PDB file of C-alpha atoms in Angstrom:
ATOM      1  CA  UNK C   1     -23.308 -12.722  -9.085  1.00  0.00           C
ATOM      2  CA  UNK C   2     -22.832 -16.399  -8.543  1.00  0.00           C
ATOM      3  CA  UNK C   3     -24.769 -16.556  -5.191  1.00  0.00           C
ATOM      4  CA  UNK C   4     -23.538 -16.996  -1.699  1.00  0.00           C
ATOM      5  CA  UNK C   5     -21.112 -19.774  -1.086  1.00  0.00           C
ATOM      6  CA  UNK C   6     -17.409 -20.635  -0.290  1.00  0.00           C
ATOM      7  CA  UNK C   7     -16.273 -21.309  -3.756  1.00  0.00           C
ATOM      8  CA  UNK C   8     -13.471 -19.169  -5.105  1.00  0.00           C
ATOM      9  CA  UNK C   9     -15.923 -17.669  -7.445  1.00  0.00           C
ATOM     10  CA  UNK C  10     -18.387 -16.814  -4.676  1.00  0.00           C
ATOM     11  CA  UNK C  11     -18.674 -14.524  -1.694  1.00  0.00           C
ATOM     12  CA  UNK C  12     -20.710 -14.829   1.608  1.00  0.00           C
ATOM     13  CA  UNK C  13     -21.460 -11.530   3.419  1.00  0.00           C
ATOM     14  CA  UNK C  14     -18.700  -9.322   2.297  1.00  0.00           C
ATOM     15  CA  UNK C  15     -18.314  -6.442   4.798  1.00  0.00           C
ATOM     16  CA  UNK C  16     -15.550  -4.228   3.231  1.00  0.00           C
ATOM     17  CA  UNK C  17     -13.522  -3.720  -0.008  1.00  0.00           C
ATOM     18  CA  UNK C  18     -10.450  -1.598  -1.073  1.00  0.00           C
ATOM     19  CA  UNK C  19      -8.766  -1.086  -4.273  1.00  0.00           C
ATOM     20  CA  UNK C  20      -5.216  -2.002  -4.758  1.00  0.00           C
ATOM     21  CA  UNK C  21      -4.241   0.117  -7.500  1.00  0.00           C
ATOM     22  CA  UNK C  22      -0.894  -1.513  -7.959  1.00  0.00           C
ATOM     23  CA  UNK C  23      -2.276  -4.748  -8.915  1.00  0.00           C
ATOM     24  CA  UNK C  24      -5.637  -3.432 -10.348  1.00  0.00           C
ATOM     25  CA  UNK C  25      -7.517  -5.475  -7.883  1.00  0.00           C
ATOM     26  CA  UNK C  26     -10.147  -5.634  -5.239  1.00  0.00           C
ATOM     27  CA  UNK C  27      -9.270  -6.865  -1.894  1.00  0.00           C
ATOM     28  CA  UNK C  28     -12.595  -7.845  -0.178  1.00  0.00           C
ATOM     29  CA  UNK C  29     -13.375  -9.036   3.423  1.00  0.00           C
ATOM     30  CA  UNK C  30     -15.306 -12.082   2.864  1.00  0.00           C
ATOM     31  CA  UNK C  31     -16.802 -12.419   6.382  1.00  0.00           C
ATOM     32  CA  UNK C  32     -18.950 -15.458   6.598  1.00  0.00           C
ATOM     33  CA  UNK C  33     -16.329 -17.408   4.670  1.00  0.00           C
ATOM     34  CA  UNK C  34     -13.716 -16.274   7.195  1.00  0.00           C
ATOM     35  CA  UNK C  35     -11.255 -15.065   4.657  1.00  0.00           C
ATOM     36  CA  UNK C  36      -9.734 -12.127   2.847  1.00  0.00           C
ATOM     37  CA  UNK C  37      -9.899 -12.536  -0.813  1.00  0.00           C
ATOM     38  CA  UNK C  38      -8.314 -10.493  -4.041  1.00  0.00           C
ATOM     39  CA  UNK C  39     -10.220 -10.362  -7.220  1.00  0.00           C
ATOM     40  CA  UNK C  40      -8.478  -8.872 -10.296  1.00  0.00           C
ATOM     41  CA  UNK C  41     -10.482  -6.109 -12.043  1.00  0.00           C
ATOM     42  CA  UNK C  42      -9.265  -7.087 -15.309  1.00  0.00           C
ATOM     43  CA  UNK C  43     -11.946  -8.453 -17.775  1.00  0.00           C
ATOM     44  CA  UNK C  44     -12.169 -12.225 -17.903  1.00  0.00           C
ATOM     45  CA  UNK C  45     -11.629 -12.699 -14.129  1.00  0.00           C
ATOM     46  CA  UNK C  46     -13.814 -15.709 -12.883  1.00  0.00           C
ATOM     47  CA  UNK C  47     -12.623 -16.313  -9.323  1.00  0.00           C
ATOM     48  CA  UNK C  48     -10.509 -14.774  -6.772  1.00  0.00           C
ATOM     49  CA  UNK C  49      -7.664 -15.721  -4.543  1.00  0.00           C
ATOM     50  CA  UNK C  50      -7.284 -16.157  -0.961  1.00  0.00           C
ATOM     51  CA  UNK C  51      -4.868 -13.912   0.821  1.00  0.00           C
ATOM     52  CA  UNK C  52      -5.799 -14.729   4.351  1.00  0.00           C
ATOM     53  CA  UNK C  53      -7.883 -17.400   5.824  1.00  0.00           C
ATOM     54  CA  UNK C  54      -9.321 -18.343   9.173  1.00  0.00           C
ATOM     55  CA  UNK C  55     -10.198 -14.891  10.086  1.00  0.00           C
ATOM     56  CA  UNK C  56     -13.277 -13.378  11.338  1.00  0.00           C
ATOM     57  CA  UNK C  57     -12.491 -10.276   9.435  1.00  0.00           C
ATOM     58  CA  UNK C  58     -14.761  -7.200   9.102  1.00  0.00           C
ATOM     59  CA  UNK C  59     -12.765  -4.208   8.031  1.00  0.00           C
ATOM     60  CA  UNK C  60      -9.729  -3.457   5.939  1.00  0.00           C
ATOM     61  CA  UNK C  61      -7.314  -0.641   5.106  1.00  0.00           C
ATOM     62  CA  UNK C  62      -3.997  -0.526   3.475  1.00  0.00           C
ATOM     63  CA  UNK C  63      -1.177   1.974   4.057  1.00  0.00           C
ATOM     64  CA  UNK C  64       1.222   3.641   1.674  1.00  0.00           C
ATOM     65  CA  UNK C  65       3.796   0.725   1.957  1.00  0.00           C
ATOM     66  CA  UNK C  66       0.961  -1.605   0.914  1.00  0.00           C
ATOM     67  CA  UNK C  67       0.717  -3.343   4.232  1.00  0.00           C
ATOM     68  CA  UNK C  68      -2.992  -4.623   4.780  1.00  0.00           C
ATOM     69  CA  UNK C  69      -4.787  -4.202   8.013  1.00  0.00           C
ATOM     70  CA  UNK C  70      -7.574  -6.437   9.019  1.00  0.00           C
ATOM     71  CA  UNK C  71      -9.911  -6.297  11.980  1.00  0.00           C
ATOM     72  CA  UNK C  72     -11.016  -9.506  13.514  1.00  0.00           C
ATOM     73  CA  UNK C  73     -14.308  -9.346  15.365  1.00  0.00           C
ATOM     74  CA  UNK C  74     -13.618 -12.933  16.886  1.00  0.00           C
ATOM     75  CA  UNK C  75     -10.371 -12.267  18.396  1.00  0.00           C
ATOM     76  CA  UNK C  76     -11.306  -8.687  18.968  1.00  0.00           C
ATOM     77  CA  UNK C  77      -8.023  -7.461  17.418  1.00  0.00           C
ATOM     78  CA  UNK C  78      -6.409  -5.834  14.388  1.00  0.00           C
ATOM     79  CA  UNK C  79      -3.656  -7.360  12.583  1.00  0.00           C
ATOM     80  CA  UNK C  80      -1.063  -5.886  10.056  1.00  0.00           C
ATOM     81  CA  UNK C  81      -0.085  -8.120   7.066  1.00  0.00           C
ATOM     82  CA  UNK C  82       2.433  -7.845   4.277  1.00  0.00           C
ATOM     83  CA  UNK C  83       0.849  -9.126   1.135  1.00  0.00           C
ATOM     84  CA  UNK C  84       1.319 -13.002   0.992  1.00  0.00           C
ATOM     85  CA  UNK C  85       1.839 -13.083   4.828  1.00  0.00           C
ATOM     86  CA  UNK C  86      -0.537 -15.322   6.676  1.00  0.00           C
ATOM     87  CA  UNK C  87      -0.077 -14.538  10.389  1.00  0.00           C
ATOM     88  CA  UNK C  88       0.471 -10.920  10.421  1.00  0.00           C
ATOM     89  CA  UNK C  89       1.481  -8.749  13.314  1.00  0.00           C
ATOM     90  CA  UNK C  90      -0.847  -7.545  16.083  1.00  0.00           C
ATOM     91  CA  UNK C  91      -1.294  -3.788  16.099  1.00  0.00           C
ATOM     92  CA  UNK C  92      -4.300  -3.338  18.108  1.00  0.00           C
ATOM     93  CA  UNK C  93      -6.470  -5.172  20.907  1.00  0.00           C
ATOM     94  CA  UNK C  94      -5.763  -8.939  21.270  1.00  0.00           C
ATOM     95  CA  UNK C  95      -6.260  -8.846  24.946  1.00  0.00           C
ATOM     96  CA  UNK C  96      -9.695 -10.334  24.966  1.00  0.00           C
ATOM     97  CA  UNK C  97     -13.137  -8.692  24.524  1.00  0.00           C
ATOM     98  CA  UNK C  98     -13.476  -5.672  26.933  1.00  0.00           C
ATOM     99  CA  UNK C  99     -13.557  -1.944  27.290  1.00  0.00           C
ATOM    100  CA  UNK C 100      -9.965  -1.352  28.681  1.00  0.00           C
ATOM    101  CA  UNK C 101      -7.595   0.702  26.798  1.00  0.00           C
ATOM    102  CA  UNK C 102      -5.550  -2.305  25.562  1.00  0.00           C
ATOM    103  CA  UNK C 103      -8.810  -4.089  24.458  1.00  0.00           C
ATOM    104  CA  UNK C 104     -11.435  -3.894  21.777  1.00  0.00           C
ATOM    105  CA  UNK C 105     -15.059  -5.195  21.511  1.00  0.00           C
ATOM    106  CA  UNK C 106     -16.312  -6.201  17.991  1.00  0.00           C
ATOM    107  CA  UNK C 107     -13.842  -3.891  15.876  1.00  0.00           C
ATOM    108  CA  UNK C 108     -15.266  -3.243  12.458  1.00  0.00           C
ATOM    109  CA  UNK C 109     -14.031  -0.573  10.176  1.00  0.00           C
ATOM    110  CA  UNK C 110     -10.465   0.939  10.073  1.00  0.00           C
ATOM    111  CA  UNK C 111      -8.507   3.931   9.024  1.00  0.00           C
ATOM    112  CA  UNK C 112      -4.675   4.177   8.895  1.00  0.00           C
ATOM    113  CA  UNK C 113      -2.590   7.378   8.903  1.00  0.00           C
ATOM    114  CA  UNK C 114       0.481   8.186   7.287  1.00  0.00           C
ATOM    115  CA  UNK C 115       2.318   7.716  10.419  1.00  0.00           C
ATOM    116  CA  UNK C 116       0.747   4.169  10.516  1.00  0.00           C
ATOM    117  CA  UNK C 117      -1.380   4.983  13.483  1.00  0.00           C
ATOM    118  CA  UNK C 118      -4.582   2.857  13.249  1.00  0.00           C
ATOM    119  CA  UNK C 119      -8.142   4.119  14.004  1.00  0.00           C
ATOM    120  CA  UNK C 120     -10.630   1.592  15.039  1.00  0.00           C
ATOM    121  CA  UNK C 121     -14.407   1.729  15.129  1.00  0.00           C
ATOM    122  CA  UNK C 122     -14.579  -0.156  18.449  1.00  0.00           C
ATOM    123  CA  UNK C 123     -18.468  -0.778  17.706  1.00  0.00           C
ATOM    124  CA  UNK C 124     -19.497  -2.556  20.903  1.00  0.00           C
ATOM    125  CA  UNK C 125     -17.833  -0.092  22.984  1.00  0.00           C
ATOM    126  CA  UNK C 126     -19.307   2.681  21.152  1.00  0.00           C
ATOM    127  CA  UNK C 127     -15.974   4.424  20.602  1.00  0.00           C
ATOM    128  CA  UNK C 128     -13.203   5.315  18.074  1.00  0.00           C
ATOM    129  CA  UNK C 129      -9.914   4.482  19.421  1.00  0.00           C
ATOM    130  CA  UNK C 130      -6.592   5.324  18.089  1.00  0.00           C
ATOM    131  CA  UNK C 131      -3.480   2.953  18.373  1.00  0.00           C
ATOM    132  CA  UNK C 132      -0.094   4.472  17.609  1.00  0.00           C
ATOM    133  CA  UNK C 133       2.407   2.222  15.912  1.00  0.00           C
ATOM    134  CA  UNK C 134       4.002  -0.204  18.382  1.00  0.00           C
ATOM    135  CA  UNK C 135       1.623   0.824  21.342  1.00  0.00           C
ATOM    136  CA  UNK C 136       0.174  -1.521  23.744  1.00  0.00           C
ATOM    137  CA  UNK C 137      -2.800   0.256  24.408  1.00  0.00           C
ATOM    138  CA  UNK C 138      -5.166   2.894  22.425  1.00  0.00           C
ATOM    139  CA  UNK C 139      -6.366   6.437  23.240  1.00  0.00           C
ATOM    140  CA  UNK C 140     -10.109   7.147  22.907  1.00  0.00           C
ATOM    141  CA  UNK C 141     -10.555   9.803  20.179  1.00  0.00           C
ATOM    142  CA  UNK C 142     -14.369   9.938  20.108  1.00  0.00           C
ATOM    143  CA  UNK C 143     -17.231   8.487  22.123  1.00  0.00           C
ATOM    144  CA  UNK C 144     -16.502   5.981  25.005  1.00  0.00           C
ATOM    145  CA  UNK C 145     -19.286   7.527  27.007  1.00  0.00           C
ATOM    146  CA  UNK C 146     -21.869   4.561  26.792  1.00  0.00           C
ATOM    147  CA  UNK C 147     -24.389   4.109  23.884  1.00  0.00           C
ATOM    148  CA  UNK C 148     -26.676   7.099  23.226  1.00  0.00           C
ATOM    149  CA  UNK C 149     -27.267   9.859  20.714  1.00  0.00           C
ATOM    150  CA  UNK C 150     -25.844  12.771  22.788  1.00  0.00           C
ATOM    151  CA  UNK C 151     -22.942  14.946  21.335  1.00  0.00           C
ATOM    152  CA  UNK C 152     -20.535  12.958  23.699  1.00  0.00           C
ATOM    153  CA  UNK C 153     -21.718   9.575  22.669  1.00  0.00           C
ATOM    154  CA  UNK C 154     -21.511   7.339  19.712  1.00  0.00           C
ATOM    155  CA  UNK C 155     -24.128   4.205  18.811  1.00  0.00           C
ATOM    156  CA  UNK C 156     -22.524   1.716  16.595  1.00  0.00           C
ATOM    157  CA  UNK C 157     -19.610   3.680  15.197  1.00  0.00           C
ATOM    158  CA  UNK C 158     -18.975   2.318  11.508  1.00  0.00           C
ATOM    159  CA  UNK C 159     -17.039   3.942   8.500  1.00  0.00           C
ATOM    160  CA  UNK C 160     -14.428   6.369   9.398  1.00  0.00           C
ATOM    161  CA  UNK C 161     -12.104   8.815   7.761  1.00  0.00           C
ATOM    162  CA  UNK C 162      -9.422  11.138   9.255  1.00  0.00           C
ATOM    163  CA  UNK C 163      -8.203  14.269   7.380  1.00  0.00           C
ATOM    164  CA  UNK C 164      -4.834  15.632   7.199  1.00  0.00           C
ATOM    165  CA  UNK C 165      -5.600  18.073  10.133  1.00  0.00           C
ATOM    166  CA  UNK C 166      -6.579  15.045  12.282  1.00  0.00           C
ATOM    167  CA  UNK C 167     -10.291  15.699  12.289  1.00  0.00           C
ATOM    168  CA  UNK C 168     -12.234  12.510  12.374  1.00  0.00           C
ATOM    169  CA  UNK C 169     -15.513  11.808  10.429  1.00  0.00           C
ATOM    170  CA  UNK C 170     -17.423   8.818  11.591  1.00  0.00           C
ATOM    171  CA  UNK C 171     -20.618   7.251  10.590  1.00  0.00           C
ATOM    172  CA  UNK C 172     -23.167   5.851  13.078  1.00  0.00           C
ATOM    173  CA  UNK C 173     -25.379   3.097  12.043  1.00  0.00           C
ATOM    174  CA  UNK C 174     -27.821   3.221  14.979  1.00  0.00           C
ATOM    175  CA  UNK C 175     -27.901   6.985  15.231  1.00  0.00           C
ATOM    176  CA  UNK C 176     -28.350   7.417  11.505  1.00  0.00           C
ATOM    177  CA  UNK C 177     -25.837  10.251  11.199  1.00  0.00           C
ATOM    178  CA  UNK C 178     -22.245  11.483  10.357  1.00  0.00           C
ATOM    179  CA  UNK C 179     -20.267  12.894  13.289  1.00  0.00           C
ATOM    180  CA  UNK C 180     -17.108  15.181  13.140  1.00  0.00           C
ATOM    181  CA  UNK C 181     -14.625  15.148  16.034  1.00  0.00           C
ATOM    182  CA  UNK C 182     -11.798  17.851  15.838  1.00  0.00           C
ATOM    183  CA  UNK C 183      -8.372  16.773  17.165  1.00  0.00           C
ATOM    184  CA  UNK C 184      -7.958  17.527  20.846  1.00  0.00           C
ATOM    185  CA  UNK C 185     -11.748  17.581  21.605  1.00  0.00           C
ATOM    186  CA  UNK C 186     -12.436  14.054  22.761  1.00  0.00           C
ATOM    187  CA  UNK C 187     -15.650  14.995  24.767  1.00  0.00           C
ATOM    188  CA  UNK C 188     -17.908  16.578  22.199  1.00  0.00           C
ATOM    189  CA  UNK C 189     -18.724  15.968  18.448  1.00  0.00           C
ATOM    190  CA  UNK C 190     -20.525  17.787  15.988  1.00  0.00           C
ATOM    191  CA  UNK C 191     -23.325  16.297  13.745  1.00  0.00           C
ATOM    192  CA  UNK C 192     -22.530  17.354  10.117  1.00  0.00           C
ATOM    193  CA  UNK C 193     -25.170  14.874   8.339  1.00  0.00           C
ATOM    194  CA  UNK C 194     -28.221  13.256   9.292  1.00  0.00           C
ATOM    195  CA  UNK C 195     -29.280  12.847  13.030  1.00  0.00           C
ATOM    196  CA  UNK C 196     -32.934  13.396  12.265  1.00  0.00           C
ATOM    197  CA  UNK C 197     -34.032   9.967  12.906  1.00  0.00           C
ATOM    198  CA  UNK C 198     -34.110   6.803  10.418  1.00  0.00           C
ATOM    199  CA  UNK C 199     -35.706   7.701   7.225  1.00  0.00           C
ATOM    200  CA  UNK C 200     -35.745   8.401   3.428  1.00  0.00           C
ATOM    201  CA  UNK C 201     -35.605  12.293   3.790  1.00  0.00           C
ATOM    202  CA  UNK C 202     -33.064  14.444   2.262  1.00  0.00           C
ATOM    203  CA  UNK C 203     -31.866  15.129   5.792  1.00  0.00           C
ATOM    204  CA  UNK C 204     -31.958  11.735   7.081  1.00  0.00           C
ATOM    205  CA  UNK C 205     -30.155   8.423   6.754  1.00  0.00           C
ATOM    206  CA  UNK C 206     -31.195   4.650   7.411  1.00  0.00           C
ATOM    207  CA  UNK C 207     -28.496   2.819   9.000  1.00  0.00           C
ATOM    208  CA  UNK C 208     -25.467   4.622   8.045  1.00  0.00           C
ATOM    209  CA  UNK C 209     -22.533   2.355   7.620  1.00  0.00           C
ATOM    210  CA  UNK C 210     -19.979   3.190   4.903  1.00  0.00           C
ATOM    211  CA  UNK C 211     -17.836   6.581   4.524  1.00  0.00           C
ATOM    212  CA  UNK C 212     -15.362   7.536   1.872  1.00  0.00           C
ATOM    213  CA  UNK C 213     -13.868  10.965   0.668  1.00  0.00           C
ATOM    214  CA  UNK C 214     -13.384  11.846  -2.844  1.00  0.00           C
ATOM    215  CA  UNK C 215     -10.362  13.775  -4.336  1.00  0.00           C
ATOM    216  CA  UNK C 216     -12.331  16.975  -3.922  1.00  0.00           C
ATOM    217  CA  UNK C 217     -12.884  16.436  -0.126  1.00  0.00           C
ATOM    218  CA  UNK C 218     -16.436  15.520  -0.362  1.00  0.00           C
ATOM    219  CA  UNK C 219     -18.009  12.884   1.973  1.00  0.00           C
ATOM    220  CA  UNK C 220     -19.698   9.903   0.294  1.00  0.00           C
ATOM    221  CA  UNK C 221     -21.941   7.828   2.493  1.00  0.00           C
TER     222      UNK C 221
END
């Protein structure tokens, strides 16, 4: 609420946020300031602290061991950080911009499973790709068939969630819909919400981006 800027009391185009319950704080990807910051949720907090700087961050995720995962759209990679660490460990991409299985192109949102595999919305490649822990290349889970609105395609995949059965849910900003891809079916997804063009109708979305799931299993977009 202090306007856009680079002060510690300011943000400039934040793209993702998560709650660190252990420290009762928000961890925010402050994209245009090229940093990841932490803000305490306690009353009286007037500024944040920088956790990671000099990163073209876009998406964030945290695993059960409190390792932080950050996508970097400039380096086309995802890194894992122990809180307090500045350099991190490469876990996906890092081989230049491209559509190879060892590459990413404008990686945005992330989901980390209990086995520490990382799901990446590889937005410019119009696919979701999964990198197992320690892998040198990923596996395409959804899309990767070019830009489009067919059930085999994605168009600017964004927020994502994977349930305990391995079913992927992903929003598409430019197709204005939420898709479901079941484990083992890499070719064909199912529209579960939207897909009726851009609009304000009860069956429509306008640039669907974020996705979360509440404790009852309800999808929130």
